[in-house]
């Protein structure tokens, strides 16, 4: 390992800007190259960073020329497997944009490549670095509503992206839902067991396929998580973080996905409807979502520097990815799908 981590940026499209900016003031890491199939995008990334680093479109050659320690993979999901495998085999650690891969088989092959080469493969799950989500996670873990039994998340936004998403099958589940699914694991501290869901493309959708979905997950600890979402629901949008109702054995929490967090618990054990008391909740703040990428990248670099396992390591994140593919399989087969059958877990 070099004194200063040598980072190769692969994929220089829209989201990569957040990654480029994250290293702006890093004392211990810097870009040594920019790779994109479209060389102009790689050049634009170098200009954005005012960096004299190498620019190219051939990853294998760039890995050899830059002797990078770390690859930041911001390519499209179908390319993650190829990029990560080459990088891991070249001895690089890899931090990959979500979703880890476009199939569970590819994800498992990437995990195997990381293991075989003794390198750390992790995933960008930026919403775990939202301070408000972390405050809620800690509040739940402190037991204020008893033991969490049920989580409900609503996600309704109508973005007109253009680009690869508009032709993607099951676009909401495949490209977006992993954020909310991973948040459910993060908030509850439980892992998914089964998925039962449906995915459809409502009239008026500007996507080719599956802009809406509803899925119920059974999780460890007897927890149930339900998800309702749409990427073509005009009006009354939720935050990108979803709106949450979380039920415990003693009370409930409602988080609007932004700065409002309310909690009520049962106060007595008499009456048809019991009395409830408000519980003070942590003060949530307006946060700049662009900073969560930087926080996630910092946490990853810190983990690599000291040889610690990062929070979003791929061996764990594959459980969130498997929720996506189990939901898609369930939507296609109209059957409940066991998630262990996808991750290979016992
Ligand atoms: N974490 C988040 O909040 C968030 C938000 C948006 C996008 N994303 C994810 O980021 C990834 C990229 O999304 P985007 O919106 O930036 O897409 P994009 O199409 O704007 O950029 C992708 C870039 O990767 C390049 N590319 C594709 N295959 C390549 C390869 N094999 N080698 C080198 N370059 C290659 C393309 O030429 C393009 O410039 C996706 O996985 C997406 O799901 C995450």
Short mmCIF file of C-alpha atoms and ligand atoms in Angstrom, two decimals:
data_model
loop_
_atom_site.label_atom_id
_atom_site.label_comp_id
_atom_site.label_asym_id
_atom_site.label_seq_id
_atom_site.Cartn_x
_atom_site.Cartn_y
_atom_site.Cartn_z
CA UNK A 1 0.00 0.00 0.00
CA UNK A 2 1.31 3.49 -0.88
CA UNK A 3 1.45 6.36 1.67
CA UNK A 4 -1.40 8.07 -0.10
CA UNK A 5 -4.16 5.80 -1.41
CA UNK A 6 -4.09 5.83 -5.22
CA UNK A 7 -7.66 5.88 -6.48
CA UNK A 8 -8.80 5.02 -10.01
CA UNK A 9 -12.23 6.41 -10.92
CA UNK A 10 -14.07 4.08 -13.32
CA UNK A 11 -17.31 5.39 -14.81
CA UNK A 12 -17.46 9.17 -15.04
CA UNK A 13 -21.19 9.78 -15.54
CA UNK A 14 -23.76 11.69 -13.51
CA UNK A 15 -23.25 10.20 -10.03
CA UNK A 16 -19.46 10.24 -10.28
CA UNK A 17 -19.44 13.98 -9.51
CA UNK A 18 -20.23 13.21 -5.86
CA UNK A 19 -17.35 10.74 -5.77
CA UNK A 20 -14.92 13.17 -7.41
CA UNK A 21 -15.82 15.90 -4.92
CA UNK A 22 -15.46 13.51 -1.97
CA UNK A 23 -11.69 13.30 -2.45
CA UNK A 24 -11.24 17.05 -2.96
CA UNK A 25 -9.68 17.68 0.47
CA UNK A 26 -8.64 14.13 1.38
CA UNK A 27 -5.11 14.20 2.81
CA UNK A 28 -4.60 10.46 2.42
CA UNK A 29 -6.14 9.61 -0.98
CA UNK A 30 -6.09 11.06 -4.48
CA UNK A 31 -7.06 10.20 -8.04
CA UNK A 32 -4.42 8.60 -10.23
CA UNK A 33 -6.69 8.04 -13.22
CA UNK A 34 -10.13 8.39 -14.78
CA UNK A 35 -11.66 5.68 -16.97
CA UNK A 36 -14.84 5.75 -19.03
CA UNK A 37 -15.94 4.00 -22.20
CA UNK A 38 -16.60 7.54 -23.39
CA UNK A 39 -13.16 9.21 -23.24
CA UNK A 40 -14.68 12.69 -23.19
CA UNK A 41 -16.41 11.84 -19.91
CA UNK A 42 -13.11 10.67 -18.43
CA UNK A 43 -11.46 13.91 -19.59
CA UNK A 44 -14.32 15.94 -18.09
CA UNK A 45 -13.81 14.19 -14.75
CA UNK A 46 -10.09 15.05 -14.79
CA UNK A 47 -10.96 18.67 -15.62
CA UNK A 48 -13.54 18.73 -12.82
CA UNK A 49 -10.83 17.69 -10.35
CA UNK A 50 -8.21 19.92 -12.00
CA UNK A 51 -6.19 16.69 -11.96
CA UNK A 52 -3.18 15.87 -14.13
CA UNK A 53 -3.92 12.15 -13.63
CA UNK A 54 -4.11 9.67 -16.52
CA UNK A 55 -7.28 9.43 -18.60
CA UNK A 56 -8.39 6.43 -20.65
CA UNK A 57 -11.06 3.98 -21.75
CA UNK A 58 -9.16 0.69 -21.33
CA UNK A 59 -9.51 -0.41 -17.70
CA UNK A 60 -6.94 -3.20 -17.87
CA UNK A 61 -4.28 -0.84 -19.25
CA UNK A 62 -5.18 1.89 -16.77
CA UNK A 63 -4.91 -0.53 -13.84
CA UNK A 64 -1.41 -1.47 -14.98
CA UNK A 65 -0.33 2.10 -15.66
CA UNK A 66 -1.69 3.72 -12.50
CA UNK A 67 -0.85 0.94 -9.99
CA UNK A 68 -4.04 1.97 -8.18
CA UNK A 69 -4.83 0.80 -4.64
CA UNK A 70 -8.56 1.41 -4.92
CA UNK A 71 -11.10 1.48 -7.73
CA UNK A 72 -14.23 3.59 -7.42
CA UNK A 73 -16.76 1.90 -9.72
CA UNK A 74 -19.50 4.25 -10.89
CA UNK A 75 -20.35 2.39 -14.08
CA UNK A 76 -23.84 1.13 -14.95
CA UNK A 77 -24.99 -1.97 -13.00
CA UNK A 78 -24.35 -4.43 -15.88
CA UNK A 79 -20.67 -3.38 -15.92
CA UNK A 80 -20.03 -3.71 -12.15
CA UNK A 81 -19.12 -7.41 -12.32
CA UNK A 82 -16.56 -6.98 -15.11
CA UNK A 83 -15.01 -3.84 -13.65
CA UNK A 84 -14.78 -5.17 -10.08
CA UNK A 85 -13.38 -8.54 -11.15
CA UNK A 86 -10.60 -6.97 -13.21
CA UNK A 87 -9.81 -4.51 -10.43
CA UNK A 88 -9.80 -7.11 -7.65
CA UNK A 89 -7.60 -9.43 -9.70
CA UNK A 90 -5.21 -6.51 -10.21
CA UNK A 91 -4.95 -6.24 -6.41
CA UNK A 92 -7.26 -3.25 -5.90
CA UNK A 93 -9.88 -2.73 -3.23
CA UNK A 94 -13.21 -1.75 -4.82
CA UNK A 95 -15.99 0.56 -3.70
CA UNK A 96 -18.86 0.12 -6.11
CA UNK A 97 -21.99 2.20 -6.71
CA UNK A 98 -25.20 0.46 -5.80
CA UNK A 99 -26.50 -1.99 -6.84
CA UNK A 100 -23.53 -4.30 -6.30
CA UNK A 101 -24.40 -6.20 -9.48
CA UNK A 102 -27.17 -6.73 -12.00
CA UNK A 103 -27.66 -10.38 -10.98
CA UNK A 104 -27.09 -12.31 -7.75
CA UNK A 105 -24.82 -14.74 -9.66
CA UNK A 106 -22.58 -11.82 -10.68
CA UNK A 107 -22.59 -10.51 -7.12
CA UNK A 108 -21.54 -13.91 -5.78
CA UNK A 109 -18.73 -14.11 -8.35
CA UNK A 110 -17.55 -10.64 -7.25
CA UNK A 111 -17.54 -11.77 -3.59
CA UNK A 112 -15.49 -14.80 -4.58
CA UNK A 113 -12.99 -12.60 -6.47
CA UNK A 114 -12.63 -10.31 -3.43
CA UNK A 115 -12.05 -13.29 -1.16
CA UNK A 116 -9.58 -14.97 -3.54
CA UNK A 117 -7.55 -11.78 -3.86
CA UNK A 118 -7.79 -10.73 -0.22
CA UNK A 119 -9.30 -7.36 -1.11
CA UNK A 120 -12.20 -5.35 0.33
CA UNK A 121 -15.24 -5.01 -1.90
CA UNK A 122 -17.96 -2.71 -0.58
CA UNK A 123 -21.03 -0.91 -1.89
CA UNK A 124 -22.20 2.70 -1.84
CA UNK A 125 -25.30 2.70 0.38
CA UNK A 126 -25.24 6.42 0.97
CA UNK A 127 -28.54 6.54 2.88
CA UNK A 128 -26.90 4.69 5.77
CA UNK A 129 -24.84 7.87 6.20
CA UNK A 130 -27.88 10.14 6.58
CA UNK A 131 -27.45 11.40 10.18
CA UNK A 132 -31.25 11.37 10.62
CA UNK A 133 -31.48 7.68 9.66
CA UNK A 134 -28.63 6.91 12.06
CA UNK A 135 -30.41 8.81 14.86
CA UNK A 136 -33.58 6.81 14.20
CA UNK A 137 -31.65 3.54 14.14
CA UNK A 138 -30.10 4.38 17.54
CA UNK A 139 -33.49 5.46 18.93
CA UNK A 140 -35.03 2.13 17.93
CA UNK A 141 -32.06 0.17 19.28
CA UNK A 142 -32.52 1.92 22.66
CA UNK A 143 -35.87 0.12 22.94
CA UNK A 144 -38.20 3.15 23.17
CA UNK A 145 -40.98 1.30 21.32
CA UNK A 146 -40.07 -2.10 22.73
CA UNK A 147 -38.95 -4.69 20.23
CA UNK A 148 -39.45 -3.66 16.60
CA UNK A 149 -41.96 -6.00 14.96
CA UNK A 150 -42.97 -4.25 11.74
CA UNK A 151 -41.63 -1.66 9.31
CA UNK A 152 -43.64 0.04 6.56
CA UNK A 153 -42.00 2.24 3.93
CA UNK A 154 -43.70 4.39 1.28
CA UNK A 155 -41.73 5.75 -1.66
CA UNK A 156 -43.54 7.88 -4.26
CA UNK A 157 -41.54 10.15 -6.59
CA UNK A 158 -41.87 10.91 -10.31
CA UNK A 159 -38.40 11.57 -11.77
CA UNK A 160 -37.99 11.94 -15.53
CA UNK A 161 -34.40 10.65 -15.84
CA UNK A 162 -34.10 9.69 -19.48
CA UNK A 163 -31.17 7.32 -20.06
CA UNK A 164 -30.71 3.67 -19.09
CA UNK A 165 -33.51 3.58 -16.51
CA UNK A 166 -36.32 4.18 -18.99
CA UNK A 167 -35.79 0.84 -20.73
CA UNK A 168 -34.86 -1.23 -17.65
CA UNK A 169 -37.08 -4.17 -16.60
CA UNK A 170 -38.58 -3.78 -13.11
CA UNK A 171 -36.90 -0.39 -12.99
CA UNK A 172 -38.11 0.65 -9.53
CA UNK A 173 -37.07 -2.60 -7.87
CA UNK A 174 -33.85 -2.99 -9.84
CA UNK A 175 -32.48 0.55 -9.70
CA UNK A 176 -33.97 2.25 -6.63
CA UNK A 177 -35.61 -0.07 -4.12
CA UNK A 178 -32.30 -1.37 -2.78
CA UNK A 179 -31.89 1.92 -0.92
CA UNK A 180 -35.14 1.40 0.99
CA UNK A 181 -34.60 -2.35 1.39
CA UNK A 182 -31.12 -1.76 2.80
CA UNK A 183 -32.53 0.94 5.11
CA UNK A 184 -35.04 -1.56 6.51
CA UNK A 185 -32.18 -3.93 7.39
CA UNK A 186 -30.20 -1.01 8.81
CA UNK A 187 -33.08 0.33 10.95
CA UNK A 188 -34.34 -3.02 12.23
CA UNK A 189 -30.97 -4.76 12.56
CA UNK A 190 -32.60 -7.83 11.01
CA UNK A 191 -32.00 -9.77 7.81
CA UNK A 192 -34.49 -10.76 5.12
CA UNK A 193 -35.86 -14.29 4.87
CA UNK A 194 -38.58 -14.21 2.19
CA UNK A 195 -40.15 -11.82 -0.33
CA UNK A 196 -43.68 -11.75 -1.74
CA UNK A 197 -44.33 -8.96 -4.19
CA UNK A 198 -45.71 -7.51 -7.34
CA UNK A 199 -44.32 -5.01 -9.83
CA UNK A 200 -46.31 -3.22 -12.53
CA UNK A 201 -46.16 -0.34 -14.97
CA UNK A 202 -49.14 1.96 -14.43
CA UNK A 203 -50.96 3.69 -17.28
CA UNK A 204 -49.17 6.94 -18.03
CA UNK A 205 -45.76 5.60 -16.96
CA UNK A 206 -42.85 6.96 -19.02
CA UNK A 207 -40.77 3.90 -18.18
CA UNK A 208 -40.83 0.69 -20.25
CA UNK A 209 -41.39 -1.65 -17.31
CA UNK A 210 -42.14 -1.94 -13.60
CA UNK A 211 -42.22 1.66 -12.39
CA UNK A 212 -44.35 0.64 -9.38
CA UNK A 213 -44.01 -2.18 -6.86
CA UNK A 214 -45.35 -3.51 -3.57
CA UNK A 215 -43.41 -6.12 -1.59
CA UNK A 216 -43.74 -7.81 1.80
CA UNK A 217 -40.59 -9.23 3.38
CA UNK A 218 -40.43 -11.65 6.30
CA UNK A 219 -37.27 -11.00 8.28
CA UNK A 220 -35.34 -12.58 11.11
CA UNK A 221 -36.72 -12.00 14.60
CA UNK A 222 -40.29 -12.37 13.32
CA UNK A 223 -40.09 -8.86 11.81
CA UNK A 224 -42.20 -7.99 8.74
CA UNK A 225 -41.27 -5.17 6.34
CA UNK A 226 -43.69 -3.86 3.73
CA UNK A 227 -42.68 -1.61 0.84
CA UNK A 228 -44.93 0.39 -1.48
CA UNK A 229 -43.33 2.47 -4.19
CA UNK A 230 -43.63 4.21 -7.51
CA UNK A 231 -41.35 6.18 -9.78
CA UNK A 232 -44.22 7.55 -11.82
CA UNK A 233 -46.57 8.90 -9.12
CA UNK A 234 -47.01 12.60 -9.91
CA UNK A 235 -47.98 14.75 -6.92
CA UNK A 236 -47.46 14.55 -3.15
CA UNK A 237 -43.94 13.10 -3.40
CA UNK A 238 -42.25 11.42 -0.47
CA UNK A 239 -38.58 12.12 0.21
CA UNK A 240 -36.08 9.84 -1.55
CA UNK A 241 -35.50 8.36 1.90
CA UNK A 242 -39.14 7.08 1.96
CA UNK A 243 -41.72 7.71 4.68
CA UNK A 244 -41.63 5.18 7.50
CA UNK A 245 -44.01 3.79 10.13
CA UNK A 246 -42.24 1.43 12.49
CA UNK A 247 -44.19 -0.56 15.04
CA UNK A 248 -42.81 -2.09 18.21
CA UNK A 249 -44.22 -4.13 21.07
CA UNK A 250 -44.87 -0.94 23.11
CA UNK A 251 -45.48 1.80 20.55
CA UNK A 252 -44.85 3.27 17.12
CA UNK A 253 -42.55 5.68 15.34
CA UNK A 254 -43.38 7.73 12.27
CA UNK A 255 -40.48 9.24 10.31
CA UNK A 256 -41.28 11.44 7.31
CA UNK A 257 -37.89 10.62 5.78
CA UNK A 258 -36.71 14.14 6.55
CA UNK A 259 -36.77 16.15 9.79
CA UNK A 260 -39.98 14.96 11.45
CA UNK A 261 -39.82 12.00 13.83
CA UNK A 262 -42.72 11.23 16.17
CA UNK A 263 -43.10 8.46 18.70
CA UNK A 264 -45.99 7.31 20.85
CA UNK A 265 -46.06 4.44 23.32
CA UNK A 266 -48.88 2.78 25.22
CA UNK A 267 -49.44 4.33 28.66
CA UNK A 268 -51.72 1.89 30.50
CA UNK A 269 -53.28 -1.52 30.03
CA UNK A 270 -56.98 -0.65 30.28
CA UNK A 271 -59.72 0.30 27.84
CA UNK A 272 -60.82 -0.60 24.32
CA UNK A 273 -58.25 1.78 22.90
CA UNK A 274 -55.35 2.29 25.29
CA UNK A 275 -54.00 5.73 26.10
CA UNK A 276 -50.76 6.76 24.49
CA UNK A 277 -47.97 9.09 25.49
CA UNK A 278 -45.60 10.98 23.24
CA UNK A 279 -41.97 10.11 23.71
CA UNK A 280 -39.31 12.76 23.09
CA UNK A 281 -37.36 11.89 19.96
CA UNK A 282 -33.92 13.00 18.81
CA UNK A 283 -33.88 16.37 17.04
CA UNK A 284 -33.49 15.71 13.33
CA UNK A 285 -31.90 18.29 11.07
CA UNK A 286 -32.14 19.27 7.44
CA UNK A 287 -29.18 17.49 5.89
CA UNK A 288 -27.44 17.83 2.57
CA UNK A 289 -27.85 14.44 0.89
CA UNK A 290 -24.82 15.12 -1.34
CA UNK A 291 -22.64 14.80 1.78
CA UNK A 292 -23.68 11.22 2.50
CA UNK A 293 -21.61 9.93 -0.43
CA UNK A 294 -18.58 11.73 0.98
CA UNK A 295 -19.23 10.27 4.44
CA UNK A 296 -19.61 6.76 3.01
CA UNK A 297 -16.41 7.13 0.98
CA UNK A 298 -14.54 8.45 4.04
CA UNK A 299 -15.74 5.51 6.14
CA UNK A 300 -14.61 3.09 3.42
CA UNK A 301 -11.15 4.68 3.11
CA UNK A 302 -10.73 4.65 6.90
CA UNK A 303 -11.66 0.96 6.98
CA UNK A 304 -9.20 0.10 4.20
CA UNK A 305 -6.42 2.13 5.82
CA UNK A 306 -6.65 0.22 9.11
CA UNK A 307 -7.73 -3.14 7.66
CA UNK A 308 -11.23 -2.99 9.20
CA UNK A 309 -14.38 -4.40 7.58
CA UNK A 310 -16.47 -1.50 6.22
CA UNK A 311 -20.15 -1.26 7.16
CA UNK A 312 -21.31 -1.79 3.58
CA UNK A 313 -18.98 -4.69 2.80
CA UNK A 314 -20.32 -6.74 -0.11
CA UNK A 315 -20.53 -9.95 1.95
CA UNK A 316 -23.23 -8.18 3.99
CA UNK A 317 -24.73 -6.02 1.25
CA UNK A 318 -25.56 -9.08 -0.87
CA UNK A 319 -28.47 -9.60 1.55
CA UNK A 320 -29.92 -6.24 0.51
CA UNK A 321 -29.27 -7.05 -3.15
CA UNK A 322 -30.97 -10.42 -2.72
CA UNK A 323 -34.09 -8.60 -1.48
CA UNK A 324 -34.25 -6.89 -4.88
CA UNK A 325 -33.92 -10.08 -6.87
CA UNK A 326 -36.25 -12.04 -4.61
CA UNK A 327 -38.86 -9.29 -5.06
CA UNK A 328 -38.42 -9.42 -8.84
CA UNK A 329 -38.63 -13.23 -8.89
CA UNK A 330 -41.74 -13.11 -6.74
CA UNK A 331 -43.34 -10.50 -9.01
CA UNK A 332 -42.66 -12.73 -12.02
CA UNK A 333 -43.70 -16.06 -10.49
CA UNK A 334 -46.44 -14.85 -8.11
CA UNK A 335 -44.78 -16.95 -5.41
CA UNK A 336 -43.07 -16.22 -2.08
CA UNK A 337 -39.31 -16.44 -2.65
CA UNK A 338 -36.78 -17.62 -0.04
CA UNK A 339 -33.89 -15.19 0.08
CA UNK A 340 -31.29 -17.67 1.34
CA UNK A 341 -31.73 -19.52 -1.97
CA UNK A 342 -30.24 -16.42 -3.67
CA UNK A 343 -27.40 -15.51 -1.31
CA UNK A 344 -26.28 -19.09 -0.91
CA UNK A 345 -26.65 -18.78 2.87
CA UNK A 346 -27.53 -21.90 4.82
N1 LIG B 1 -26.17 5.95 -4.67
C1 LIG B 1 -27.01 6.72 -5.32
O1 LIG B 1 -27.77 7.49 -4.73
C2 LIG B 1 -27.03 6.66 -6.82
C3 LIG B 1 -27.66 7.66 -7.56
C4 LIG B 1 -27.60 7.58 -8.96
C5 LIG B 1 -26.97 6.50 -9.58
N2 LIG B 1 -26.42 5.52 -8.81
C6 LIG B 1 -25.77 4.35 -9.43
O2 LIG B 1 -24.55 4.79 -10.02
C7 LIG B 1 -24.27 3.99 -11.19
C8 LIG B 1 -24.07 4.94 -12.38
O3 LIG B 1 -25.23 5.73 -12.54
P1 LIG B 1 -25.19 7.12 -13.34
O4 LIG B 1 -26.51 7.74 -13.12
O5 LIG B 1 -23.96 7.89 -13.01
O6 LIG B 1 -25.10 6.57 -14.85
P2 LIG B 1 -24.47 7.29 -16.13
O7 LIG B 1 -25.01 6.56 -17.31
O8 LIG B 1 -24.64 8.78 -16.02
O9 LIG B 1 -22.89 7.00 -15.98
C9 LIG B 1 -22.34 5.73 -16.12
C10 LIG B 1 -20.99 5.89 -16.81
O10 LIG B 1 -20.32 4.63 -16.81
C11 LIG B 1 -19.67 4.50 -18.07
N3 LIG B 1 -19.44 3.07 -18.28
C12 LIG B 1 -20.34 2.08 -18.52
N4 LIG B 1 -19.74 0.90 -18.61
C13 LIG B 1 -18.41 1.12 -18.41
C14 LIG B 1 -17.27 0.29 -18.37
N5 LIG B 1 -17.37 -1.05 -18.56
N6 LIG B 1 -16.07 0.85 -18.15
C15 LIG B 1 -15.95 2.18 -17.96
N7 LIG B 1 -17.01 3.03 -17.98
C16 LIG B 1 -18.22 2.50 -18.20
C17 LIG B 1 -20.61 5.12 -19.06
O11 LIG B 1 -19.97 5.48 -20.26
C18 LIG B 1 -21.11 6.34 -18.27
O12 LIG B 1 -20.28 7.47 -18.47
C19 LIG B 1 -25.44 3.01 -11.32
O13 LIG B 1 -25.09 1.79 -10.71
C20 LIG B 1 -26.56 3.71 -10.55
O14 LIG B 1 -27.52 2.80 -10.04
C21 LIG B 1 -26.42 5.60 -7.45
#
